[in-house]
């Protein structure tokens, strides 16, 4: 049996699927990725994937599918590494897991609209997979674990002084400064006031959690940060928590998971 593939329809479909899955994954992880950057990436991947499909038409369907999946995974890793600035294995696995969940969710939604009727045999497994897998992924990659093991002595460098704090490695914090693409650390308000001087300029950056709408935090650039025995890390943005941390906590700083 022969199939007719329309290049324009295929391009729009690839772009749509990529955008929806990347968008859902980023929203679940509260990653405030610039929408224009996301659109541009999805446009590039749609072009690459369609050209690859055309160039591999001479292959059997089995090998074409294998190569197509491998290319998709490679593009996903490039997206994580260079677009979202995810620099550690745990962060990459976490976002890839959520993107897989987004693909399953999108697939189930499309099946709901297939032929105008609800296909329970296809959608029930999708719902079960999502309900069972999401909590496990949260527990594995976003769970609190042993809080004491996630505490680190931190040195923050500004233009004139160094500041010593205790930081908590928050695996759920993968916030990226949309203006500089730098990872964002979050300071308790009092700790931030101790660091800020009249010559440090602050500016607003957006952030959101799963249960809230997009909000704004004040942020400022720091010269660098040193976590434990690691080397000094430059190109980091410090944000000021809109509400004070709970009293009695040992830490006054939430570190970014991408700084591991």
C-alpha atoms as an extended CHARMM CRD file, in Angstrom:
* protein
*
       260  EXT
         1         1  UNK       CA              0.0000000000        0.0000000000        0.0000000000  PROA      1               0.0000000000
         2         2  UNK       CA              1.3250000000        3.4510000000       -0.9440000000  PROA      2               0.0000000000
         3         3  UNK       CA              0.8240000000        6.5860000000        1.1170000000  PROA      3               0.0000000000
         4         4  UNK       CA              0.8860000000       10.2030000000       -0.0380000000  PROA      4               0.0000000000
         5         5  UNK       CA              2.7530000000       12.5310000000        2.3170000000  PROA      5               0.0000000000
         6         6  UNK       CA              2.1070000000       16.2530000000        1.9360000000  PROA      6               0.0000000000
         7         7  UNK       CA              5.2350000000       18.1640000000        2.9350000000  PROA      7               0.0000000000
         8         8  UNK       CA              3.3610000000       21.2370000000        4.2030000000  PROA      8               0.0000000000
         9         9  UNK       CA              0.9370000000       19.2060000000        6.3530000000  PROA      9               0.0000000000
        10        10  UNK       CA              3.8110000000       17.1300000000        7.7510000000  PROA      10              0.0000000000
        11        11  UNK       CA              5.7840000000       20.2820000000        8.5830000000  PROA      11              0.0000000000
        12        12  UNK       CA              2.8420000000       21.8770000000       10.4250000000  PROA      12              0.0000000000
        13        13  UNK       CA              2.1480000000       18.6260000000       12.2850000000  PROA      13              0.0000000000
        14        14  UNK       CA              5.7630000000       18.1920000000       13.4480000000  PROA      14              0.0000000000
        15        15  UNK       CA              5.9040000000       21.8410000000       14.5270000000  PROA      15              0.0000000000
        16        16  UNK       CA              2.6180000000       21.5180000000       16.4460000000  PROA      16              0.0000000000
        17        17  UNK       CA              3.6050000000       18.3050000000       18.2660000000  PROA      17              0.0000000000
        18        18  UNK       CA              7.0630000000       19.6360000000       19.1870000000  PROA      18              0.0000000000
        19        19  UNK       CA              5.7340000000       22.9500000000       20.4690000000  PROA      19              0.0000000000
        20        20  UNK       CA              2.9740000000       21.4070000000       22.5890000000  PROA      20              0.0000000000
        21        21  UNK       CA              5.2310000000       18.7750000000       24.1690000000  PROA      21              0.0000000000
        22        22  UNK       CA              8.1260000000       21.1670000000       24.8780000000  PROA      22              0.0000000000
        23        23  UNK       CA              5.6990000000       23.7820000000       26.2200000000  PROA      23              0.0000000000
        24        24  UNK       CA              3.9220000000       21.3630000000       28.5650000000  PROA      24              0.0000000000
        25        25  UNK       CA              7.2260000000       19.9930000000       29.8740000000  PROA      25              0.0000000000
        26        26  UNK       CA              8.5980000000       23.4810000000       30.5450000000  PROA      26              0.0000000000
        27        27  UNK       CA              5.4060000000       24.5970000000       32.2890000000  PROA      27              0.0000000000
        28        28  UNK       CA              5.3550000000       21.5160000000       34.5410000000  PROA      28              0.0000000000
        29        29  UNK       CA              8.9210000000       22.3060000000       35.5790000000  PROA      29              0.0000000000
        30        30  UNK       CA              8.1850000000       26.0410000000       35.9890000000  PROA      30              0.0000000000
        31        31  UNK       CA             10.8750000000       26.8410000000       33.4340000000  PROA      31              0.0000000000
        32        32  UNK       CA             10.1770000000       30.3970000000       32.2290000000  PROA      32              0.0000000000
        33        33  UNK       CA             11.6000000000       29.8260000000       28.7620000000  PROA      33              0.0000000000
        34        34  UNK       CA             11.1940000000       32.7030000000       26.3500000000  PROA      34              0.0000000000
        35        35  UNK       CA              8.2950000000       31.8220000000       24.0290000000  PROA      35              0.0000000000
        36        36  UNK       CA             10.0160000000       33.2680000000       20.9440000000  PROA      36              0.0000000000
        37        37  UNK       CA             13.0170000000       31.0460000000       21.6090000000  PROA      37              0.0000000000
        38        38  UNK       CA             10.7290000000       28.0290000000       21.9590000000  PROA      38              0.0000000000
        39        39  UNK       CA              8.9250000000       28.8610000000       18.7070000000  PROA      39              0.0000000000
        40        40  UNK       CA             12.2390000000       29.2900000000       16.8760000000  PROA      40              0.0000000000
        41        41  UNK       CA             13.5300000000       25.9390000000       18.1820000000  PROA      41              0.0000000000
        42        42  UNK       CA             10.3370000000       24.1340000000       17.1440000000  PROA      42              0.0000000000
        43        43  UNK       CA             10.5930000000       25.7150000000       13.6930000000  PROA      43              0.0000000000
        44        44  UNK       CA             14.2000000000       24.5020000000       13.3280000000  PROA      44              0.0000000000
        45        45  UNK       CA             13.3820000000       20.9830000000       14.5270000000  PROA      45              0.0000000000
        46        46  UNK       CA             10.4110000000       20.7640000000       12.1570000000  PROA      46              0.0000000000
        47        47  UNK       CA             12.6750000000       21.6250000000        9.2170000000  PROA      47              0.0000000000
        48        48  UNK       CA             15.3890000000       19.1650000000       10.3240000000  PROA      48              0.0000000000
        49        49  UNK       CA             12.9730000000       16.2910000000       10.9510000000  PROA      49              0.0000000000
        50        50  UNK       CA             11.0990000000       16.7470000000        7.6910000000  PROA      50              0.0000000000
        51        51  UNK       CA             14.3270000000       16.9230000000        5.6570000000  PROA      51              0.0000000000
        52        52  UNK       CA             15.5540000000       13.8000000000        7.4440000000  PROA      52              0.0000000000
        53        53  UNK       CA             12.3000000000       11.9910000000        6.6450000000  PROA      53              0.0000000000
        54        54  UNK       CA             12.5570000000       12.9060000000        2.9500000000  PROA      54              0.0000000000
        55        55  UNK       CA             16.2180000000       11.8430000000        2.7920000000  PROA      55              0.0000000000
        56        56  UNK       CA             15.4470000000        8.4400000000        4.3590000000  PROA      56              0.0000000000
        57        57  UNK       CA             12.4520000000        7.5010000000        2.2040000000  PROA      57              0.0000000000
        58        58  UNK       CA             14.5580000000        4.8010000000        0.5160000000  PROA      58              0.0000000000
        59        59  UNK       CA             14.9460000000        2.9460000000        3.8260000000  PROA      59              0.0000000000
        60        60  UNK       CA             12.5160000000        0.3830000000        5.1560000000  PROA      60              0.0000000000
        61        61  UNK       CA              9.9050000000        1.6900000000        7.6070000000  PROA      61              0.0000000000
        62        62  UNK       CA             11.5740000000       -0.1460000000       10.4960000000  PROA      62              0.0000000000
        63        63  UNK       CA             14.9880000000        1.4950000000       10.0850000000  PROA      63              0.0000000000
        64        64  UNK       CA             13.4840000000        4.8500000000        9.1690000000  PROA      64              0.0000000000
        65        65  UNK       CA             11.5210000000        4.8490000000       12.4270000000  PROA      65              0.0000000000
        66        66  UNK       CA             14.5830000000        3.8780000000       14.4950000000  PROA      66              0.0000000000
        67        67  UNK       CA             16.7090000000        6.6450000000       12.9680000000  PROA      67              0.0000000000
        68        68  UNK       CA             13.8680000000        9.1630000000       13.3040000000  PROA      68              0.0000000000
        69        69  UNK       CA             13.4760000000        8.4030000000       17.0250000000  PROA      69              0.0000000000
        70        70  UNK       CA             17.2440000000        8.6620000000       17.5850000000  PROA      70              0.0000000000
        71        71  UNK       CA             17.3210000000       12.0500000000       15.8500000000  PROA      71              0.0000000000
        72        72  UNK       CA             14.4080000000       13.2350000000       18.0010000000  PROA      72              0.0000000000
        73        73  UNK       CA             16.2610000000       12.2260000000       21.1670000000  PROA      73              0.0000000000
        74        74  UNK       CA             19.4220000000       13.9860000000       19.9630000000  PROA      74              0.0000000000
        75        75  UNK       CA             17.4740000000       17.1900000000       19.2590000000  PROA      75              0.0000000000
        76        76  UNK       CA             15.8740000000       16.9180000000       22.6940000000  PROA      76              0.0000000000
        77        77  UNK       CA             19.2940000000       16.7050000000       24.3630000000  PROA      77              0.0000000000
        78        78  UNK       CA             20.4990000000       19.7260000000       22.3590000000  PROA      78              0.0000000000
        79        79  UNK       CA             17.3820000000       21.6140000000       23.4700000000  PROA      79              0.0000000000
        80        80  UNK       CA             18.0410000000       20.7870000000       27.1150000000  PROA      80              0.0000000000
        81        81  UNK       CA             21.7350000000       21.5780000000       26.9770000000  PROA      81              0.0000000000
        82        82  UNK       CA             21.7780000000       24.7740000000       24.9340000000  PROA      82              0.0000000000
        83        83  UNK       CA             18.2450000000       26.2260000000       25.0780000000  PROA      83              0.0000000000
        84        84  UNK       CA             17.1670000000       25.5350000000       28.6640000000  PROA      84              0.0000000000
        85        85  UNK       CA             20.7990000000       25.5640000000       29.9070000000  PROA      85              0.0000000000
        86        86  UNK       CA             20.3310000000       22.2690000000       31.7800000000  PROA      86              0.0000000000
        87        87  UNK       CA             23.8720000000       21.1930000000       32.6450000000  PROA      87              0.0000000000
        88        88  UNK       CA             23.4250000000       18.0560000000       34.7310000000  PROA      88              0.0000000000
        89        89  UNK       CA             22.2700000000       14.5000000000       34.0460000000  PROA      89              0.0000000000
        90        90  UNK       CA             19.4570000000       14.6010000000       36.6010000000  PROA      90              0.0000000000
        91        91  UNK       CA             17.9940000000       17.7410000000       35.0670000000  PROA      91              0.0000000000
        92        92  UNK       CA             18.1790000000       16.2560000000       31.5720000000  PROA      92              0.0000000000
        93        93  UNK       CA             16.4840000000       13.0140000000       32.6450000000  PROA      93              0.0000000000
        94        94  UNK       CA             13.8320000000       14.9610000000       34.5340000000  PROA      94              0.0000000000
        95        95  UNK       CA             12.8520000000       17.1750000000       31.5940000000  PROA      95              0.0000000000
        96        96  UNK       CA             12.9780000000       14.2630000000       29.1480000000  PROA      96              0.0000000000
        97        97  UNK       CA             10.6560000000       12.3110000000       31.4530000000  PROA      97              0.0000000000
        98        98  UNK       CA              8.1750000000       15.1520000000       31.5640000000  PROA      98              0.0000000000
        99        99  UNK       CA              8.3640000000       15.5710000000       27.8100000000  PROA      99              0.0000000000
       100       100  UNK       CA              7.5350000000       11.8750000000       27.4330000000  PROA      100             0.0000000000
       101       101  UNK       CA              4.5270000000       12.4370000000       29.7000000000  PROA      101             0.0000000000
       102       102  UNK       CA              3.5450000000       15.4080000000       27.5410000000  PROA      102             0.0000000000
       103       103  UNK       CA              3.7290000000       13.2370000000       24.4010000000  PROA      103             0.0000000000
       104       104  UNK       CA              1.5400000000       10.5720000000       26.0080000000  PROA      104             0.0000000000
       105       105  UNK       CA             -0.9230000000       13.2330000000       27.1620000000  PROA      105             0.0000000000
       106       106  UNK       CA             -1.0600000000       14.7910000000       23.6860000000  PROA      106             0.0000000000
       107       107  UNK       CA             -1.4950000000       11.3830000000       22.0770000000  PROA      107             0.0000000000
       108       108  UNK       CA             -4.3670000000       10.5480000000       24.4100000000  PROA      108             0.0000000000
       109       109  UNK       CA             -6.0360000000       13.9130000000       23.7390000000  PROA      109             0.0000000000
       110       110  UNK       CA             -5.8400000000       13.4020000000       19.9770000000  PROA      110             0.0000000000
       111       111  UNK       CA             -7.2920000000        9.9200000000       20.3380000000  PROA      111             0.0000000000
       112       112  UNK       CA            -10.2510000000       11.4320000000       22.1850000000  PROA      112             0.0000000000
       113       113  UNK       CA            -11.0720000000       13.4080000000       19.0340000000  PROA      113             0.0000000000
       114       114  UNK       CA            -10.5290000000       10.5030000000       16.6320000000  PROA      114             0.0000000000
       115       115  UNK       CA            -13.6120000000        9.9160000000       14.4840000000  PROA      115             0.0000000000
       116       116  UNK       CA            -15.6200000000       12.0670000000       16.8800000000  PROA      116             0.0000000000
       117       117  UNK       CA            -15.9690000000        9.4000000000       19.5460000000  PROA      117             0.0000000000
       118       118  UNK       CA            -14.3000000000        8.4150000000       22.8010000000  PROA      118             0.0000000000
       119       119  UNK       CA            -12.0910000000        5.3240000000       22.5910000000  PROA      119             0.0000000000
       120       120  UNK       CA            -11.8020000000        4.0600000000       26.1810000000  PROA      120             0.0000000000
       121       121  UNK       CA             -9.4900000000        1.2040000000       25.2190000000  PROA      121             0.0000000000
       122       122  UNK       CA             -6.8590000000        3.7080000000       24.0750000000  PROA      122             0.0000000000
       123       123  UNK       CA             -7.3700000000        6.5580000000       26.5330000000  PROA      123             0.0000000000
       124       124  UNK       CA             -7.6540000000        4.6270000000       29.8030000000  PROA      124             0.0000000000
       125       125  UNK       CA             -4.0530000000        3.2420000000       29.5640000000  PROA      125             0.0000000000
       126       126  UNK       CA             -2.8420000000        6.7750000000       28.8280000000  PROA      126             0.0000000000
       127       127  UNK       CA             -4.5800000000        8.1650000000       31.9260000000  PROA      127             0.0000000000
       128       128  UNK       CA             -3.2540000000        5.3240000000       34.0900000000  PROA      128             0.0000000000
       129       129  UNK       CA              0.3290000000        5.8260000000       32.8580000000  PROA      129             0.0000000000
       130       130  UNK       CA              0.1880000000        9.5620000000       33.5670000000  PROA      130             0.0000000000
       131       131  UNK       CA             -1.3910000000        9.1470000000       37.0210000000  PROA      131             0.0000000000
       132       132  UNK       CA              1.0990000000        6.4720000000       38.0770000000  PROA      132             0.0000000000
       133       133  UNK       CA              4.2400000000        7.8790000000       36.4840000000  PROA      133             0.0000000000
       134       134  UNK       CA              4.0560000000       11.5780000000       37.3660000000  PROA      134             0.0000000000
       135       135  UNK       CA              4.1560000000       11.0710000000       41.1660000000  PROA      135             0.0000000000
       136       136  UNK       CA              7.0750000000        8.6360000000       40.7900000000  PROA      136             0.0000000000
       137       137  UNK       CA              9.0100000000       11.1150000000       38.6770000000  PROA      137             0.0000000000
       138       138  UNK       CA              8.2830000000       13.8610000000       41.2040000000  PROA      138             0.0000000000
       139       139  UNK       CA              9.4700000000       11.6700000000       44.0590000000  PROA      139             0.0000000000
       140       140  UNK       CA             12.6270000000       10.5740000000       42.2330000000  PROA      140             0.0000000000
       141       141  UNK       CA             13.7490000000       13.9040000000       40.8390000000  PROA      141             0.0000000000
       142       142  UNK       CA             11.9060000000       16.5580000000       42.8390000000  PROA      142             0.0000000000
       143       143  UNK       CA             11.4390000000       14.9050000000       46.2260000000  PROA      143             0.0000000000
       144       144  UNK       CA             12.9600000000       16.5090000000       49.3040000000  PROA      144             0.0000000000
       145       145  UNK       CA             15.1270000000       13.5100000000       50.2250000000  PROA      145             0.0000000000
       146       146  UNK       CA             17.5440000000       14.1350000000       53.0550000000  PROA      146             0.0000000000
       147       147  UNK       CA             17.3950000000       17.8930000000       53.6180000000  PROA      147             0.0000000000
       148       148  UNK       CA             20.6860000000       18.0470000000       55.5100000000  PROA      148             0.0000000000
       149       149  UNK       CA             22.5720000000       16.4680000000       52.6110000000  PROA      149             0.0000000000
       150       150  UNK       CA             21.3300000000       19.2680000000       50.3260000000  PROA      150             0.0000000000
       151       151  UNK       CA             22.7220000000       22.0870000000       52.4740000000  PROA      151             0.0000000000
       152       152  UNK       CA             25.9330000000       23.7610000000       51.2760000000  PROA      152             0.0000000000
       153       153  UNK       CA             28.1150000000       26.6170000000       52.4610000000  PROA      153             0.0000000000
       154       154  UNK       CA             27.8500000000       29.3150000000       49.8160000000  PROA      154             0.0000000000
       155       155  UNK       CA             29.9270000000       32.3770000000       49.0220000000  PROA      155             0.0000000000
       156       156  UNK       CA             28.3050000000       35.1110000000       46.9230000000  PROA      156             0.0000000000
       157       157  UNK       CA             30.6360000000       37.5620000000       45.2150000000  PROA      157             0.0000000000
       158       158  UNK       CA             29.5660000000       41.1210000000       44.4580000000  PROA      158             0.0000000000
       159       159  UNK       CA             31.6730000000       43.9740000000       43.1130000000  PROA      159             0.0000000000
       160       160  UNK       CA             32.7660000000       45.0860000000       46.5760000000  PROA      160             0.0000000000
       161       161  UNK       CA             32.2350000000       42.2360000000       49.0600000000  PROA      161             0.0000000000
       162       162  UNK       CA             31.8440000000       38.5130000000       49.6280000000  PROA      162             0.0000000000
       163       163  UNK       CA             28.8650000000       37.1540000000       51.5240000000  PROA      163             0.0000000000
       164       164  UNK       CA             28.7330000000       33.7970000000       53.3240000000  PROA      164             0.0000000000
       165       165  UNK       CA             25.4030000000       31.9860000000       53.4540000000  PROA      165             0.0000000000
       166       166  UNK       CA             23.9780000000       28.4990000000       53.7720000000  PROA      166             0.0000000000
       167       167  UNK       CA             22.2050000000       27.3660000000       50.6180000000  PROA      167             0.0000000000
       168       168  UNK       CA             19.7470000000       24.5790000000       49.9250000000  PROA      168             0.0000000000
       169       169  UNK       CA             20.0930000000       22.6940000000       46.6200000000  PROA      169             0.0000000000
       170       170  UNK       CA             16.5130000000       22.8960000000       45.3850000000  PROA      170             0.0000000000
       171       171  UNK       CA             16.0720000000       20.2470000000       42.6680000000  PROA      171             0.0000000000
       172       172  UNK       CA             12.8240000000       21.9310000000       41.6640000000  PROA      172             0.0000000000
       173       173  UNK       CA             14.5090000000       25.2590000000       40.9690000000  PROA      173             0.0000000000
       174       174  UNK       CA             15.6030000000       25.3240000000       37.3430000000  PROA      174             0.0000000000
       175       175  UNK       CA             14.5440000000       28.9330000000       36.7980000000  PROA      175             0.0000000000
       176       176  UNK       CA             16.4210000000       30.7050000000       34.0060000000  PROA      176             0.0000000000
       177       177  UNK       CA             16.8160000000       34.4690000000       33.7040000000  PROA      177             0.0000000000
       178       178  UNK       CA             14.9930000000       35.2150000000       30.4040000000  PROA      178             0.0000000000
       179       179  UNK       CA             17.2260000000       38.2210000000       29.7010000000  PROA      179             0.0000000000
       180       180  UNK       CA             20.6410000000       36.6250000000       30.2460000000  PROA      180             0.0000000000
       181       181  UNK       CA             19.9250000000       32.8450000000       30.1300000000  PROA      181             0.0000000000
       182       182  UNK       CA             21.7160000000       32.5810000000       33.4780000000  PROA      182             0.0000000000
       183       183  UNK       CA             20.5020000000       30.1610000000       36.1840000000  PROA      183             0.0000000000
       184       184  UNK       CA             18.6590000000       31.9380000000       38.9840000000  PROA      184             0.0000000000
       185       185  UNK       CA             19.2840000000       31.4750000000       42.7180000000  PROA      185             0.0000000000
       186       186  UNK       CA             16.5950000000       32.7090000000       45.1200000000  PROA      186             0.0000000000
       187       187  UNK       CA             17.5230000000       34.6800000000       48.2180000000  PROA      187             0.0000000000
       188       188  UNK       CA             15.4920000000       35.2520000000       51.3450000000  PROA      188             0.0000000000
       189       189  UNK       CA             14.4470000000       38.9120000000       51.3910000000  PROA      189             0.0000000000
       190       190  UNK       CA             16.4970000000       39.8150000000       54.4750000000  PROA      190             0.0000000000
       191       191  UNK       CA             19.5870000000       38.0780000000       53.0760000000  PROA      191             0.0000000000
       192       192  UNK       CA             19.1340000000       39.9700000000       49.8110000000  PROA      192             0.0000000000
       193       193  UNK       CA             18.8570000000       43.2960000000       51.6110000000  PROA      193             0.0000000000
       194       194  UNK       CA             22.1590000000       42.5640000000       53.3560000000  PROA      194             0.0000000000
       195       195  UNK       CA             23.8070000000       42.0520000000       49.9530000000  PROA      195             0.0000000000
       196       196  UNK       CA             22.2250000000       44.8700000000       47.9610000000  PROA      196             0.0000000000
       197       197  UNK       CA             24.0470000000       48.1710000000       47.7590000000  PROA      197             0.0000000000
       198       198  UNK       CA             22.9480000000       51.4090000000       46.0420000000  PROA      198             0.0000000000
       199       199  UNK       CA             25.1100000000       50.6530000000       43.0010000000  PROA      199             0.0000000000
       200       200  UNK       CA             23.4470000000       47.2770000000       42.3150000000  PROA      200             0.0000000000
       201       201  UNK       CA             20.6220000000       47.5880000000       39.8070000000  PROA      201             0.0000000000
       202       202  UNK       CA             17.5950000000       45.3270000000       40.1740000000  PROA      202             0.0000000000
       203       203  UNK       CA             15.1630000000       44.3170000000       37.4480000000  PROA      203             0.0000000000
       204       204  UNK       CA             12.0190000000       42.1380000000       37.2980000000  PROA      204             0.0000000000
       205       205  UNK       CA             12.0030000000       38.5400000000       36.0510000000  PROA      205             0.0000000000
       206       206  UNK       CA              8.9310000000       36.2890000000       35.6470000000  PROA      206             0.0000000000
       207       207  UNK       CA              8.4250000000       33.0500000000       37.5460000000  PROA      207             0.0000000000
       208       208  UNK       CA              5.5870000000       30.6580000000       38.1680000000  PROA      208             0.0000000000
       209       209  UNK       CA              4.7660000000       27.5080000000       40.0920000000  PROA      209             0.0000000000
       210       210  UNK       CA              2.4230000000       24.6940000000       39.1170000000  PROA      210             0.0000000000
       211       211  UNK       CA             -0.3560000000       26.1310000000       41.2610000000  PROA      211             0.0000000000
       212       212  UNK       CA             -0.0080000000       29.8190000000       40.4780000000  PROA      212             0.0000000000
       213       213  UNK       CA             -0.0980000000       32.3170000000       37.6820000000  PROA      213             0.0000000000
       214       214  UNK       CA              3.0230000000       34.0240000000       36.4110000000  PROA      214             0.0000000000
       215       215  UNK       CA              4.4340000000       36.4680000000       38.9810000000  PROA      215             0.0000000000
       216       216  UNK       CA              7.4240000000       38.7740000000       39.2040000000  PROA      216             0.0000000000
       217       217  UNK       CA             10.5680000000       38.6760000000       41.3470000000  PROA      217             0.0000000000
       218       218  UNK       CA             13.1980000000       41.3620000000       41.6970000000  PROA      218             0.0000000000
       219       219  UNK       CA             16.5800000000       40.1450000000       40.4780000000  PROA      219             0.0000000000
       220       220  UNK       CA             20.1340000000       41.3780000000       40.1730000000  PROA      220             0.0000000000
       221       221  UNK       CA             23.4070000000       40.2050000000       38.7140000000  PROA      221             0.0000000000
       222       222  UNK       CA             26.1610000000       38.8730000000       40.9790000000  PROA      222             0.0000000000
       223       223  UNK       CA             29.8140000000       38.5030000000       40.0710000000  PROA      223             0.0000000000
       224       224  UNK       CA             29.8870000000       34.8450000000       41.0100000000  PROA      224             0.0000000000
       225       225  UNK       CA             28.9970000000       32.1110000000       43.4630000000  PROA      225             0.0000000000
       226       226  UNK       CA             30.9890000000       29.3490000000       45.1380000000  PROA      226             0.0000000000
       227       227  UNK       CA             29.1110000000       26.2760000000       46.3810000000  PROA      227             0.0000000000
       228       228  UNK       CA             30.9640000000       24.1500000000       48.8990000000  PROA      228             0.0000000000
       229       229  UNK       CA             34.3410000000       23.1220000000       47.4970000000  PROA      229             0.0000000000
       230       230  UNK       CA             33.4150000000       23.8250000000       43.8910000000  PROA      230             0.0000000000
       231       231  UNK       CA             35.0720000000       26.4540000000       41.7440000000  PROA      231             0.0000000000
       232       232  UNK       CA             33.6690000000       29.9550000000       41.4880000000  PROA      232             0.0000000000
       233       233  UNK       CA             30.7590000000       30.0420000000       39.0380000000  PROA      233             0.0000000000
       234       234  UNK       CA             30.1500000000       33.2010000000       37.0540000000  PROA      234             0.0000000000
       235       235  UNK       CA             27.0640000000       34.2730000000       35.1090000000  PROA      235             0.0000000000
       236       236  UNK       CA             24.4810000000       33.7490000000       37.8370000000  PROA      236             0.0000000000
       237       237  UNK       CA             21.3890000000       35.8180000000       38.5920000000  PROA      237             0.0000000000
       238       238  UNK       CA             20.1310000000       36.3160000000       42.1610000000  PROA      238             0.0000000000
       239       239  UNK       CA             16.3970000000       36.7990000000       42.6940000000  PROA      239             0.0000000000
       240       240  UNK       CA             14.6770000000       38.0670000000       45.8360000000  PROA      240             0.0000000000
       241       241  UNK       CA             11.9430000000       35.8280000000       47.1910000000  PROA      241             0.0000000000
       242       242  UNK       CA              8.6110000000       37.7240000000       47.2090000000  PROA      242             0.0000000000
       243       243  UNK       CA              7.8930000000       36.3100000000       50.6620000000  PROA      243             0.0000000000
       244       244  UNK       CA             10.3470000000       35.6420000000       53.5220000000  PROA      244             0.0000000000
       245       245  UNK       CA             11.5210000000       32.0960000000       54.1350000000  PROA      245             0.0000000000
       246       246  UNK       CA             10.0150000000       30.3220000000       57.1330000000  PROA      246             0.0000000000
       247       247  UNK       CA             11.6440000000       31.2680000000       60.3950000000  PROA      247             0.0000000000
       248       248  UNK       CA             13.9970000000       28.7060000000       61.8500000000  PROA      248             0.0000000000
       249       249  UNK       CA             15.2710000000       27.3810000000       58.5240000000  PROA      249             0.0000000000
       250       250  UNK       CA             18.9950000000       26.7890000000       58.3650000000  PROA      250             0.0000000000
       251       251  UNK       CA             19.2880000000       28.2030000000       54.8680000000  PROA      251             0.0000000000
       252       252  UNK       CA             18.5750000000       31.6230000000       53.3880000000  PROA      252             0.0000000000
       253       253  UNK       CA             19.2550000000       30.7350000000       49.7830000000  PROA      253             0.0000000000
       254       254  UNK       CA             17.6850000000       28.3150000000       47.2830000000  PROA      254             0.0000000000
       255       255  UNK       CA             20.3100000000       27.1300000000       44.8380000000  PROA      255             0.0000000000
       256       256  UNK       CA             19.5510000000       26.3620000000       41.2070000000  PROA      256             0.0000000000
       257       257  UNK       CA             19.6640000000       22.6870000000       40.2140000000  PROA      257             0.0000000000
       258       258  UNK       CA             21.6540000000       23.6040000000       37.0920000000  PROA      258             0.0000000000
       259       259  UNK       CA             24.5540000000       24.7330000000       39.3140000000  PROA      259             0.0000000000
       260       260  UNK       CA             25.3350000000       21.1600000000       40.4100000000  PROA      260             0.0000000000
